[in-house]
mmCIF file with all atom_site columns, C-alpha atoms and ligand atoms in Angstrom:
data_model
loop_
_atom_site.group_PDB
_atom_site.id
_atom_site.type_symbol
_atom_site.label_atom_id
_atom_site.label_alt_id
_atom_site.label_comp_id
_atom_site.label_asym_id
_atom_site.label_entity_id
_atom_site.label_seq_id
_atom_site.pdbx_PDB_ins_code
_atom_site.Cartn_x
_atom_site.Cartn_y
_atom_site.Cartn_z
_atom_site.occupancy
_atom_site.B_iso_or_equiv
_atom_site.pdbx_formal_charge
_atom_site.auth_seq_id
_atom_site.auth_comp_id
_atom_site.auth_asym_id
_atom_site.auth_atom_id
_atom_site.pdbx_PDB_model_num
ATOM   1   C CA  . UNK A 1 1   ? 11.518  -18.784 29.282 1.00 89.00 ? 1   UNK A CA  1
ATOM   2   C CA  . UNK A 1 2   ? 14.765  -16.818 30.711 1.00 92.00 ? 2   UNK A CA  1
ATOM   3   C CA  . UNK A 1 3   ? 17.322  -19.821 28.557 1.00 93.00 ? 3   UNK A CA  1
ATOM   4   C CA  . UNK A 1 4   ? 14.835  -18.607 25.837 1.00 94.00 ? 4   UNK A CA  1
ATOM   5   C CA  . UNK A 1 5   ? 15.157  -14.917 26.165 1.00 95.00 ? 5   UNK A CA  1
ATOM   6   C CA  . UNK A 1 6   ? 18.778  -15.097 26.678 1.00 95.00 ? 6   UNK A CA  1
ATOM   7   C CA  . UNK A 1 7   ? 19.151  -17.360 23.182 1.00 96.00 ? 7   UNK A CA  1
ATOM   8   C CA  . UNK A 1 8   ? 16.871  -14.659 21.849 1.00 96.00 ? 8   UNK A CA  1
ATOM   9   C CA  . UNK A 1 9   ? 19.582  -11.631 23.130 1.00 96.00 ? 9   UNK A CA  1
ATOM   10  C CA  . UNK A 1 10  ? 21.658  -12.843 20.475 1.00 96.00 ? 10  UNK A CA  1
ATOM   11  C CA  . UNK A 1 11  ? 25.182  -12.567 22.479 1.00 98.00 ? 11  UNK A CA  1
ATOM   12  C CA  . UNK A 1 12  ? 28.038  -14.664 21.537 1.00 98.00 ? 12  UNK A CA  1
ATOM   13  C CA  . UNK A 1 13  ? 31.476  -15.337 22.663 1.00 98.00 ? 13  UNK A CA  1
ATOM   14  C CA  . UNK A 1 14  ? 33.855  -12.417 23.783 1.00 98.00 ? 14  UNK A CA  1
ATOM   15  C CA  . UNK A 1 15  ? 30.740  -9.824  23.946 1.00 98.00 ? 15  UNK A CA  1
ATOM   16  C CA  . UNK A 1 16  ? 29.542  -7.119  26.591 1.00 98.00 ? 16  UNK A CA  1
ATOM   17  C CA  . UNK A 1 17  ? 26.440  -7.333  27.247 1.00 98.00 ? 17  UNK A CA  1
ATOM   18  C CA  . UNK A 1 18  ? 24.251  -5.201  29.823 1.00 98.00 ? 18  UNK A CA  1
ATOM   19  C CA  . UNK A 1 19  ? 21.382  -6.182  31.718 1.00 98.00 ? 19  UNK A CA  1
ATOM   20  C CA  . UNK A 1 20  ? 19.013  -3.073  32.636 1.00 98.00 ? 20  UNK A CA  1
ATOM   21  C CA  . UNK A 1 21  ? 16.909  -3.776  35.765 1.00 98.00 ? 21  UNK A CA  1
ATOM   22  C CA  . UNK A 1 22  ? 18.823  -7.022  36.421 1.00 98.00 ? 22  UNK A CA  1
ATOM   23  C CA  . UNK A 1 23  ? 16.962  -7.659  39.618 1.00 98.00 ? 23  UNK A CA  1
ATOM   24  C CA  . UNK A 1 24  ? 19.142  -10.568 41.094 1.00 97.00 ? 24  UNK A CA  1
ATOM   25  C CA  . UNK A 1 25  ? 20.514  -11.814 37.988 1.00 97.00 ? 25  UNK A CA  1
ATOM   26  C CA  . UNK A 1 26  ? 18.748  -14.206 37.286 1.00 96.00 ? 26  UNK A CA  1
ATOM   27  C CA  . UNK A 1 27  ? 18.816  -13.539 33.599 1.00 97.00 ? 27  UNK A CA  1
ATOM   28  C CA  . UNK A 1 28  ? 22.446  -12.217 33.575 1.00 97.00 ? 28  UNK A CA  1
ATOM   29  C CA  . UNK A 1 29  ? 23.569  -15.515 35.097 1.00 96.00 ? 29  UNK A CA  1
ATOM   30  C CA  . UNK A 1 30  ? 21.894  -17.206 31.987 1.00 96.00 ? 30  UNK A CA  1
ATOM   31  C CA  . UNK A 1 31  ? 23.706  -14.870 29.464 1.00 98.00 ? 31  UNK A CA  1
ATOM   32  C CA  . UNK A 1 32  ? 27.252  -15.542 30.990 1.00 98.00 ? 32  UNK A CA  1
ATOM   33  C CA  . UNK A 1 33  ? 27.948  -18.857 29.828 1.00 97.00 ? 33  UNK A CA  1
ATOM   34  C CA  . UNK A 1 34  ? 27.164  -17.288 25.966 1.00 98.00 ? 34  UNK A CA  1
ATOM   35  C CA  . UNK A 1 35  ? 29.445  -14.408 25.787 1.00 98.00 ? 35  UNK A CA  1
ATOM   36  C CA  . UNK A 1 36  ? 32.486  -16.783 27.388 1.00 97.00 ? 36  UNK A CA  1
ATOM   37  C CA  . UNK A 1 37  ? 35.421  -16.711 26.978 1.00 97.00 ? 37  UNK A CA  1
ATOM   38  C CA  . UNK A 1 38  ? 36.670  -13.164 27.112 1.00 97.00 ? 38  UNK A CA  1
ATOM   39  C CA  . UNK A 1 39  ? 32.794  -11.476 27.171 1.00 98.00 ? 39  UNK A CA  1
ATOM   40  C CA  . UNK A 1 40  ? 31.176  -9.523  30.161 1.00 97.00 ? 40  UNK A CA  1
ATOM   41  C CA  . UNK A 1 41  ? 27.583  -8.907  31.439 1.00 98.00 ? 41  UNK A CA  1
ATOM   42  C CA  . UNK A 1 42  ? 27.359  -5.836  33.392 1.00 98.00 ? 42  UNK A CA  1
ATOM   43  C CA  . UNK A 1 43  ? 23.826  -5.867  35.654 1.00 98.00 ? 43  UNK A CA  1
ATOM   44  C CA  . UNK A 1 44  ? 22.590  -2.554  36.774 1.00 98.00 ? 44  UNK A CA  1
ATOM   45  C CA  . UNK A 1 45  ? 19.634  -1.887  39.016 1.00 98.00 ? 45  UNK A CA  1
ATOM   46  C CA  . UNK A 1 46  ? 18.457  0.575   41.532 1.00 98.00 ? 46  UNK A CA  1
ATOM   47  C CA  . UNK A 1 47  ? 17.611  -1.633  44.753 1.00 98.00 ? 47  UNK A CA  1
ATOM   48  C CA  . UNK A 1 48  ? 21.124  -2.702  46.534 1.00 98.00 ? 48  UNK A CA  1
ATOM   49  C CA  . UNK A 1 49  ? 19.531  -5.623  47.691 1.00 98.00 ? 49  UNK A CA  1
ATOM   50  C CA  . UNK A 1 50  ? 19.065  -7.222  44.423 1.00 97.00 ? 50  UNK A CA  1
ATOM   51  C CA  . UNK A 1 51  ? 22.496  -5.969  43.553 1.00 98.00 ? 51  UNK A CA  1
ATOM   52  C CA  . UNK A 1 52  ? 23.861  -7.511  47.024 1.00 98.00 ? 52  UNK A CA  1
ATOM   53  C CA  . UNK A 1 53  ? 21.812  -11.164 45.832 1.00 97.00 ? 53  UNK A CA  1
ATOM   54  C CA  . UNK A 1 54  ? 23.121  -10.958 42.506 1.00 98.00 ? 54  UNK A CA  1
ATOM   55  C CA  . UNK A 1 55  ? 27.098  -10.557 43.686 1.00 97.00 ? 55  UNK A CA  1
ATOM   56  C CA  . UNK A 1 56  ? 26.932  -13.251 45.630 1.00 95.00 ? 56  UNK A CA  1
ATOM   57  C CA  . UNK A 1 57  ? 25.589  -15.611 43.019 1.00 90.00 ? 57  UNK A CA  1
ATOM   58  C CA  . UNK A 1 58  ? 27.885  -14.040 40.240 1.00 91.00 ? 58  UNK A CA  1
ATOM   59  C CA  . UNK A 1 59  ? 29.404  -15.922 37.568 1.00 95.00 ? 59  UNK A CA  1
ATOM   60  C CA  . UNK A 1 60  ? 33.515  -14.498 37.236 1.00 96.00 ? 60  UNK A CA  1
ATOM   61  C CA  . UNK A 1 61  ? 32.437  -13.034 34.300 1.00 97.00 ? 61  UNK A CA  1
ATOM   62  C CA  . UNK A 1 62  ? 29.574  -10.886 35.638 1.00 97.00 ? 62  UNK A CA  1
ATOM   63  C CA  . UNK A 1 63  ? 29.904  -7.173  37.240 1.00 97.00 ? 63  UNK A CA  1
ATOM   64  C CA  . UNK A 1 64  ? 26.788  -5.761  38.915 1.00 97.00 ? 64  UNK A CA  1
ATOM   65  C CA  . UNK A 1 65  ? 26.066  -2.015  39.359 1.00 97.00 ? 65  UNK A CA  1
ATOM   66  C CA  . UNK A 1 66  ? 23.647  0.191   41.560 1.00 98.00 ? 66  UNK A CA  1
ATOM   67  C CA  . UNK A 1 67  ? 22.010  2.567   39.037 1.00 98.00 ? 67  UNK A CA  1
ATOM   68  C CA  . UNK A 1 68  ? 18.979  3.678   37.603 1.00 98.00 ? 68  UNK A CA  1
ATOM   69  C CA  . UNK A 1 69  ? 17.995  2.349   33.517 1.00 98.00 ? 69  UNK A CA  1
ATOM   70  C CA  . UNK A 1 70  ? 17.002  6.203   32.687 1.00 98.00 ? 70  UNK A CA  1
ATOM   71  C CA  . UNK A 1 71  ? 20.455  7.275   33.855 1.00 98.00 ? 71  UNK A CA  1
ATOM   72  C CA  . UNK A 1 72  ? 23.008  4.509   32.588 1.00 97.00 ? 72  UNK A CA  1
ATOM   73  C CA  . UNK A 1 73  ? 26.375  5.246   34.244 1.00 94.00 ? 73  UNK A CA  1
ATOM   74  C CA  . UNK A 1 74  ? 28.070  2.049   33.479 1.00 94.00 ? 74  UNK A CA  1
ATOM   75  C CA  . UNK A 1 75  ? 31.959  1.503   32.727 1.00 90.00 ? 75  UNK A CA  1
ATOM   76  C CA  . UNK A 1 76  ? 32.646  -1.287  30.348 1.00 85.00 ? 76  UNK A CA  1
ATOM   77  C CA  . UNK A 1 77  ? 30.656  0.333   27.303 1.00 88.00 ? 77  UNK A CA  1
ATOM   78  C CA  . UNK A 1 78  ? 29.624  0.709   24.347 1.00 97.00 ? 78  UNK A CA  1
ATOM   79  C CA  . UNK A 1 79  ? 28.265  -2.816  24.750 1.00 98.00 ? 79  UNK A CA  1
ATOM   80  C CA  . UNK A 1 80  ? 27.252  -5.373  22.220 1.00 98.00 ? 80  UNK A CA  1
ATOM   81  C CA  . UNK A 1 81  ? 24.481  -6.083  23.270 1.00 98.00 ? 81  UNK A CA  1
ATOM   82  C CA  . UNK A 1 82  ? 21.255  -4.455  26.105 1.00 98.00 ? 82  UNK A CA  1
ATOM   83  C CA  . UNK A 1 83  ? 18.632  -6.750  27.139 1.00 98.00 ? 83  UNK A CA  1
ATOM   84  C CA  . UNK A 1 84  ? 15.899  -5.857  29.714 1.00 98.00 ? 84  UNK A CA  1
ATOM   85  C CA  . UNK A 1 85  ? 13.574  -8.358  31.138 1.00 97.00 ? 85  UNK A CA  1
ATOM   86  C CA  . UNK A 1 86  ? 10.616  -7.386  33.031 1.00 95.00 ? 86  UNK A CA  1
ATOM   87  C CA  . UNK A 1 87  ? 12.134  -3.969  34.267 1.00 96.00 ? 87  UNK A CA  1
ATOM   88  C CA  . UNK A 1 88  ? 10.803  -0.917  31.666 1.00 95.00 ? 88  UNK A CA  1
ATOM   89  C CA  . UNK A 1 89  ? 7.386   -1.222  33.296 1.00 93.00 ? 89  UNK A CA  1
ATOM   90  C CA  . UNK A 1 90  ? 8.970   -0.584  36.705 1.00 95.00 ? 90  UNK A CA  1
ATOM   91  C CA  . UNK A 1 91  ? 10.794  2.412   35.627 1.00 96.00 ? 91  UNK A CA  1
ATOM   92  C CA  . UNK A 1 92  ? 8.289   5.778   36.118 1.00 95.00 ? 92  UNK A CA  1
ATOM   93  C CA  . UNK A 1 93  ? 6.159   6.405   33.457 1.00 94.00 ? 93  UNK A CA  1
ATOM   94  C CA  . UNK A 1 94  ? 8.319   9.763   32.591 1.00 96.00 ? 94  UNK A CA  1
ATOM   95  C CA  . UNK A 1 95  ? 11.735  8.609   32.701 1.00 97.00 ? 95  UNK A CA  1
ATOM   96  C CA  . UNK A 1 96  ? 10.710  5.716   30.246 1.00 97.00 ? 96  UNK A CA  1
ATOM   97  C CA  . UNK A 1 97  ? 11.378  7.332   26.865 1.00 97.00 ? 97  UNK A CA  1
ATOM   98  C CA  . UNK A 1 98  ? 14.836  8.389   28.772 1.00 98.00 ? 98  UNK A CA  1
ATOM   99  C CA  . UNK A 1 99  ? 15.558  4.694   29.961 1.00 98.00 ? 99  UNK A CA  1
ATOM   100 C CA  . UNK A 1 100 ? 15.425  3.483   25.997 1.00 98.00 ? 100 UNK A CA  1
ATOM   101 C CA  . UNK A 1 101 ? 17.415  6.380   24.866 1.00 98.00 ? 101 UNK A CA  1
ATOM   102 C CA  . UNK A 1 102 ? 19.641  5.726   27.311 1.00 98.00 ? 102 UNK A CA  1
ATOM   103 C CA  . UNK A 1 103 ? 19.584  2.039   26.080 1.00 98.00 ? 103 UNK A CA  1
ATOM   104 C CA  . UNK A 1 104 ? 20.463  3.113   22.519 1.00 98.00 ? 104 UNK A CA  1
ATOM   105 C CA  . UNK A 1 105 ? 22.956  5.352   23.725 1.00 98.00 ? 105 UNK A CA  1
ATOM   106 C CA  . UNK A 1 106 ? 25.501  2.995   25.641 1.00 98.00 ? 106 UNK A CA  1
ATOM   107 C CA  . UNK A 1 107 ? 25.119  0.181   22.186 1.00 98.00 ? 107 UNK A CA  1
ATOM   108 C CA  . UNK A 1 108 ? 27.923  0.648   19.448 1.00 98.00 ? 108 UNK A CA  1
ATOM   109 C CA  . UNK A 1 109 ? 26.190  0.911   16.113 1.00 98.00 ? 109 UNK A CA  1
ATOM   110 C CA  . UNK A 1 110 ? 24.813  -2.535  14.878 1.00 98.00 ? 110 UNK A CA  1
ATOM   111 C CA  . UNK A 1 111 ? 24.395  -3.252  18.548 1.00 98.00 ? 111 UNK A CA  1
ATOM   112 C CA  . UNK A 1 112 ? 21.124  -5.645  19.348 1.00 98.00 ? 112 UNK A CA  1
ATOM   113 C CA  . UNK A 1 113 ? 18.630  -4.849  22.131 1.00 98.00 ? 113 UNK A CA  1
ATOM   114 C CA  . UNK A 1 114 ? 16.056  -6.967  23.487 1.00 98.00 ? 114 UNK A CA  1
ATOM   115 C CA  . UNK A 1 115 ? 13.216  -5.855  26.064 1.00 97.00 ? 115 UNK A CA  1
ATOM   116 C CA  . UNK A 1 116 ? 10.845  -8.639  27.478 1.00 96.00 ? 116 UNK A CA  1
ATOM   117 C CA  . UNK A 1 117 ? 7.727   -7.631  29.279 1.00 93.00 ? 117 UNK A CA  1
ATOM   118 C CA  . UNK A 1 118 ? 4.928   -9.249  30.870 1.00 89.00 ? 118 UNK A CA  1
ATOM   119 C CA  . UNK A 1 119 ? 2.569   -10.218 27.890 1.00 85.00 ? 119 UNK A CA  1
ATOM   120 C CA  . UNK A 1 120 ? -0.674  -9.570  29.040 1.00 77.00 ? 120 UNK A CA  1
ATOM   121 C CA  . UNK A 1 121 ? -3.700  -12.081 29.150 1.00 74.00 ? 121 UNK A CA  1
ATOM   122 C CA  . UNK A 1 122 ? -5.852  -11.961 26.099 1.00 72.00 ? 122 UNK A CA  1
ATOM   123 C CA  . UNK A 1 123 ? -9.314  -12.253 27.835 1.00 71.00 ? 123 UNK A CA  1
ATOM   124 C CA  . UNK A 1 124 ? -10.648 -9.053  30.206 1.00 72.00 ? 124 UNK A CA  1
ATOM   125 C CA  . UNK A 1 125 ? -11.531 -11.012 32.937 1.00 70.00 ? 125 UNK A CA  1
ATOM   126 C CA  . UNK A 1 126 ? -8.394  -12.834 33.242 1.00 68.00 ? 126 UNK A CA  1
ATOM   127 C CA  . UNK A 1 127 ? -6.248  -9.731  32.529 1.00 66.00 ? 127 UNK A CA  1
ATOM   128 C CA  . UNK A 1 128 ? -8.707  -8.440  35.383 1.00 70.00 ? 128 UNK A CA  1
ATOM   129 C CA  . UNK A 1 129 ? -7.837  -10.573 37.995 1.00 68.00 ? 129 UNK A CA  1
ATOM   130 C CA  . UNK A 1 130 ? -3.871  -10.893 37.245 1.00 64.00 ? 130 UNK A CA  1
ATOM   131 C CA  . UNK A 1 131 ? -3.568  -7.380  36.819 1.00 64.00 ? 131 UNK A CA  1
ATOM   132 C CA  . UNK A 1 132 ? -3.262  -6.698  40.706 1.00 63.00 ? 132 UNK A CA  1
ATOM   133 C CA  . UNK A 1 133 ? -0.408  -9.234  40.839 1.00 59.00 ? 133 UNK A CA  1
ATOM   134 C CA  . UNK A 1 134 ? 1.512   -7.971  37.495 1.00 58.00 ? 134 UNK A CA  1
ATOM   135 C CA  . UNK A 1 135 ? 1.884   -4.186  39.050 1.00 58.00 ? 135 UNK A CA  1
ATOM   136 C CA  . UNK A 1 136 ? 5.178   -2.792  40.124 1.00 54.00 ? 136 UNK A CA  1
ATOM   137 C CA  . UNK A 1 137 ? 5.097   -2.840  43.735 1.00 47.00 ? 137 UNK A CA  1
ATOM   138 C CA  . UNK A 1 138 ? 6.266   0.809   44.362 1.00 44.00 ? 138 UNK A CA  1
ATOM   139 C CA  . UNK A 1 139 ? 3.207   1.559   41.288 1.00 40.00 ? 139 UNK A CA  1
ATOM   140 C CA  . UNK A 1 140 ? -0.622  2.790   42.131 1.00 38.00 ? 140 UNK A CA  1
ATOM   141 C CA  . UNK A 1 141 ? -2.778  -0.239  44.019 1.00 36.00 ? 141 UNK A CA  1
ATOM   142 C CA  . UNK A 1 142 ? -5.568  1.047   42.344 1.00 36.00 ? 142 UNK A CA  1
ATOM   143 C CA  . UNK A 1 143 ? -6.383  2.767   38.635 1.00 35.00 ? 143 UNK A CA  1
ATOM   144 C CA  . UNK A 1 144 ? -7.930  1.385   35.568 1.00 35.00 ? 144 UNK A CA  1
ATOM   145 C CA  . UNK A 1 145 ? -5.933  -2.467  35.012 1.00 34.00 ? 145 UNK A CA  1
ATOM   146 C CA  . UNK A 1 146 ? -4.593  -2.203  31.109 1.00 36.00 ? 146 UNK A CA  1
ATOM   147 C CA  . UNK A 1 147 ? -3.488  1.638   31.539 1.00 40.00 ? 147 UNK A CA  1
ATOM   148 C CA  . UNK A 1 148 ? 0.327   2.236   30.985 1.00 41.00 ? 148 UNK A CA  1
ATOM   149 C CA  . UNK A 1 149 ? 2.939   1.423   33.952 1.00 45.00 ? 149 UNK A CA  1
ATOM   150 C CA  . UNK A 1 150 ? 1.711   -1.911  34.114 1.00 53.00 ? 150 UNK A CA  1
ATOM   151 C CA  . UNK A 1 151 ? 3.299   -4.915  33.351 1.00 57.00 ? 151 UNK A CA  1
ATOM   152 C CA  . UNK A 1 152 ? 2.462   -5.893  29.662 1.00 56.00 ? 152 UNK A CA  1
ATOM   153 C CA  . UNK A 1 153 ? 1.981   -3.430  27.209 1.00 67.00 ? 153 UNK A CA  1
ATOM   154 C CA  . UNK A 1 154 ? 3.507   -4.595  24.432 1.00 66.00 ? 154 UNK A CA  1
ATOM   155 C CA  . UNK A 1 155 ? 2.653   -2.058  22.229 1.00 79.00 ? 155 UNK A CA  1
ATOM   156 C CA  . UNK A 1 156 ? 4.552   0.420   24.537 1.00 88.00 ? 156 UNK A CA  1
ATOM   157 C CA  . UNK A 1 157 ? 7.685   -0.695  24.354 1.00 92.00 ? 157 UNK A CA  1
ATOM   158 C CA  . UNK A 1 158 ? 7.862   -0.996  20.523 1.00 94.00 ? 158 UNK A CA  1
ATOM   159 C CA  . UNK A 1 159 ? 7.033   2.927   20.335 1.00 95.00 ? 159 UNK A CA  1
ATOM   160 C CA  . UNK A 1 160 ? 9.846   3.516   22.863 1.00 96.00 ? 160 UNK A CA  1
ATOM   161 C CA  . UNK A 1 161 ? 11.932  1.458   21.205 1.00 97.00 ? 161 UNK A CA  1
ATOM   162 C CA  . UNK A 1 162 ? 11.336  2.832   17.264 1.00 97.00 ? 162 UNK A CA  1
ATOM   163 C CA  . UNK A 1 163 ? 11.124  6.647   19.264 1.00 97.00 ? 163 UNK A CA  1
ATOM   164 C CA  . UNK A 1 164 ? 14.565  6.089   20.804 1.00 98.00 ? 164 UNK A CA  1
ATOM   165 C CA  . UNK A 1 165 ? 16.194  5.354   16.971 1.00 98.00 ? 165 UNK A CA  1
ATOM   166 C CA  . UNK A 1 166 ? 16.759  1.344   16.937 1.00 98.00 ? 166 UNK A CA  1
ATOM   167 C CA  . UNK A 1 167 ? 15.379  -0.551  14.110 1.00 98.00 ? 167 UNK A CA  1
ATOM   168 C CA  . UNK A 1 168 ? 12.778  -3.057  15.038 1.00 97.00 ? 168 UNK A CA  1
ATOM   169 C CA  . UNK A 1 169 ? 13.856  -6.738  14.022 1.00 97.00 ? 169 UNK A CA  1
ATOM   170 C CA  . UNK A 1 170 ? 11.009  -8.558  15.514 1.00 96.00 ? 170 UNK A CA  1
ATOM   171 C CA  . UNK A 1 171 ? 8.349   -8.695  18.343 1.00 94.00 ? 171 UNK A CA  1
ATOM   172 C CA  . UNK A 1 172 ? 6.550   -11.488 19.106 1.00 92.00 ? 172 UNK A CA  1
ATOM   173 C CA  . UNK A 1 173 ? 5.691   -13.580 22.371 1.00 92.00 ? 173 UNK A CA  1
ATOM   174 C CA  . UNK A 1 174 ? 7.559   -16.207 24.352 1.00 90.00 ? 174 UNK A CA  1
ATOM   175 C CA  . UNK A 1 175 ? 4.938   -18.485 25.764 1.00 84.00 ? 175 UNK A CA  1
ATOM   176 C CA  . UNK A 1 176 ? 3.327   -18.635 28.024 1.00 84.00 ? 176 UNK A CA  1
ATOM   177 C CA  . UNK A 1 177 ? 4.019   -14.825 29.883 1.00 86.00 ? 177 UNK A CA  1
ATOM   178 C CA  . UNK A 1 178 ? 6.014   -12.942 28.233 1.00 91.00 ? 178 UNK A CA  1
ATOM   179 C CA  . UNK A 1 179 ? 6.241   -10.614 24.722 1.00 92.00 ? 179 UNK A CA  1
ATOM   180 C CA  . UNK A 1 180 ? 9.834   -9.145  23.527 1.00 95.00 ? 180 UNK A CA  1
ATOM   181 C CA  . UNK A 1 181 ? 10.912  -6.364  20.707 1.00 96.00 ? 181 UNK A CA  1
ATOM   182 C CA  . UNK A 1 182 ? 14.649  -7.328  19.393 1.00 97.00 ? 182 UNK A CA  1
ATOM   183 C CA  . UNK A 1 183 ? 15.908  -4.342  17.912 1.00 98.00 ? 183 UNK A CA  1
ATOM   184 C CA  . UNK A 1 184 ? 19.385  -2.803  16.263 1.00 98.00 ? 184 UNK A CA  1
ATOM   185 C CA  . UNK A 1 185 ? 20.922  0.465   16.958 1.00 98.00 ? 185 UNK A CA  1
ATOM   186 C CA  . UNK A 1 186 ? 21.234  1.706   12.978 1.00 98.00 ? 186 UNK A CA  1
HETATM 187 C C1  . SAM B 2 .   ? 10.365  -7.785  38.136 1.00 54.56 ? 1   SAM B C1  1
HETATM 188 S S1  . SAM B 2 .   ? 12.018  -7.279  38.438 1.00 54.56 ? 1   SAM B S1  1
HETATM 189 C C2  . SAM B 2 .   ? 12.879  -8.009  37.057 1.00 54.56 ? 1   SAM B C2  1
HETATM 190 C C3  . SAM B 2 .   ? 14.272  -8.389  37.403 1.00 54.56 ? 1   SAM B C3  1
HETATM 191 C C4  . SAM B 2 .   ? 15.037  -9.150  36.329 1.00 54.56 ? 1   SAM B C4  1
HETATM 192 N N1  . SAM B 2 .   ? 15.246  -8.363  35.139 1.00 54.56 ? 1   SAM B N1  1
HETATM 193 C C5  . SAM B 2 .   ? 14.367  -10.450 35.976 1.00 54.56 ? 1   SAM B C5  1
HETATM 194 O O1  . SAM B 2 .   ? 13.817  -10.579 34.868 1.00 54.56 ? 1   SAM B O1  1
HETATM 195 O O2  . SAM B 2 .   ? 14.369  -11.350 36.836 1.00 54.56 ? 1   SAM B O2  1
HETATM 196 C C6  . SAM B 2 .   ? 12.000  -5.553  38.040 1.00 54.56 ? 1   SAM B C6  1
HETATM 197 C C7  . SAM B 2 .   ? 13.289  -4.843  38.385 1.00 54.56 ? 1   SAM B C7  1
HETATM 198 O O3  . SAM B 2 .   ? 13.252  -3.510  37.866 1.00 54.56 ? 1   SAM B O3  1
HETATM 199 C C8  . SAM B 2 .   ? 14.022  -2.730  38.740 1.00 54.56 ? 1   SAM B C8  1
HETATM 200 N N2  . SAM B 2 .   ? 13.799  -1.297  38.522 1.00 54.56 ? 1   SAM B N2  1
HETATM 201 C C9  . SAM B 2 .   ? 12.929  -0.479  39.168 1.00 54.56 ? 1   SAM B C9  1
HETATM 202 N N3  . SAM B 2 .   ? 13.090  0.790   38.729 1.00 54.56 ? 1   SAM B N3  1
HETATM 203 C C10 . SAM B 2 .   ? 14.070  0.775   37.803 1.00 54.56 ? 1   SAM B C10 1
HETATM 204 C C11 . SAM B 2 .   ? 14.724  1.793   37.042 1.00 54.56 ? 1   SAM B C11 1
HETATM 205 N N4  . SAM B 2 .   ? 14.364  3.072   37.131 1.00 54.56 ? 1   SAM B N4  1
HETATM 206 N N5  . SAM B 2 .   ? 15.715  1.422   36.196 1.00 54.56 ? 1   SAM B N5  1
HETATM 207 C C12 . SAM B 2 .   ? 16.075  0.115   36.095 1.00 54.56 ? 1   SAM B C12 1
HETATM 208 N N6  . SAM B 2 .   ? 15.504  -0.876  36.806 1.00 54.56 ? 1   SAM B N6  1
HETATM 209 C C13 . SAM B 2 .   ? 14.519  -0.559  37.652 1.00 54.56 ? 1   SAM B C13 1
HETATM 210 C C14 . SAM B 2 .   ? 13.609  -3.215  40.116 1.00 54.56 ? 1   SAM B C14 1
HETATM 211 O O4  . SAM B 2 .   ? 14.523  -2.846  41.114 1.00 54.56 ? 1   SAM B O4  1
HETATM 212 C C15 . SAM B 2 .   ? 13.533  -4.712  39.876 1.00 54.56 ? 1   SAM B C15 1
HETATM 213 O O5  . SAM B 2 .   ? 14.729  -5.359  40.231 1.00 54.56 ? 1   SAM B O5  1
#
């Protein structure tokens, strides 16, 4: 799914591409290889120990960066390309519309974006019993299981992404978890 979603990102050789919520890189390590030679993936997340796993698995051509997606301070910009996998559902519910405008902001025009969420299960009782496991951990333990600030709502991040000013391309699912929206900053 993650060679997948990094084919999907679009990125070719000699771009900069940044990774919001990179976790421990396990997507930016896919990406490097596409933007080589002379291209750059910049990873950015909040938890230093994800940042401290991802250094020390880096690619040469990968930079990694404590920060928050709904307050982008990242050298290397504007970027080519933004893709975030599995992240916009961890950031608080209030600081999401922030995180995407923040997103559009650090792309040069015609830049791409691609967000990839949790898709979730079609049938209730399914979606049900998974939902416990698809939370954010730092998110409630309890509440109703297909409300917002869970993983998978696809429909969410389309309306942040149109609100924020990119131009949806497509959004679809990668089987057999996940559902993206590919966008371009006008
Ligand atoms: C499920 S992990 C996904 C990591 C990686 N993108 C991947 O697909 O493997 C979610 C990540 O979102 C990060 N995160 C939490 N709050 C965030 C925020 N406000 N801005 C950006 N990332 C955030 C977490 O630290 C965590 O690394």
């Amino acid at each position: 799914m993650f060679t997948q979603l990094a084919a999907l990102a679009g990125a070719g050789p000699g771009e900069r591409v940044l990774d919001v919520g990179c976790g421990t890189g396990y997507l930016t390590r896919r990406l490097a290889p596409l933007v080589a030679p002379g291209g750059r993936v910049v990873g950015v997340d909040p938890a230093p120990r994800m940042i401290a796993y991802a250094r020390h698995r880096s690619p040469a051509n990968c930079v990694y960066l404590v920060g928050e997606g709904q307050a982008l301070d990242v050298p290397g910009g504007p970027f080519d390309v933004v893709v975030s996998s599995l992240a916009v559902h961890h950031i608080p519910p209030g600081a999401r519309e922030t995180a995407v405008r923040e997103m559009f902001r650090v792309l040069r025009p015609g830049g791409r974006l691609l967000i990839a969420e949790l898709r979730p299960p079609r049938r209730p009782l399914v979606r049900r019993l998974t939902g416990p496991l698809t939370r954010p951990v730092s998110g409630p333990v309890s509440g109703p299981v297909s409300g917002p600030g869970e993983a998978g709502d696809p429909g969410e991040a389309g309306a942040l992404v149109r609100a924020a000013g990119f131009r949806v391309q497509a959004e679809g699912d990668l089987w057999p978890l996940l559902c993206y929206v590919r966008a371009v900053k006008p």
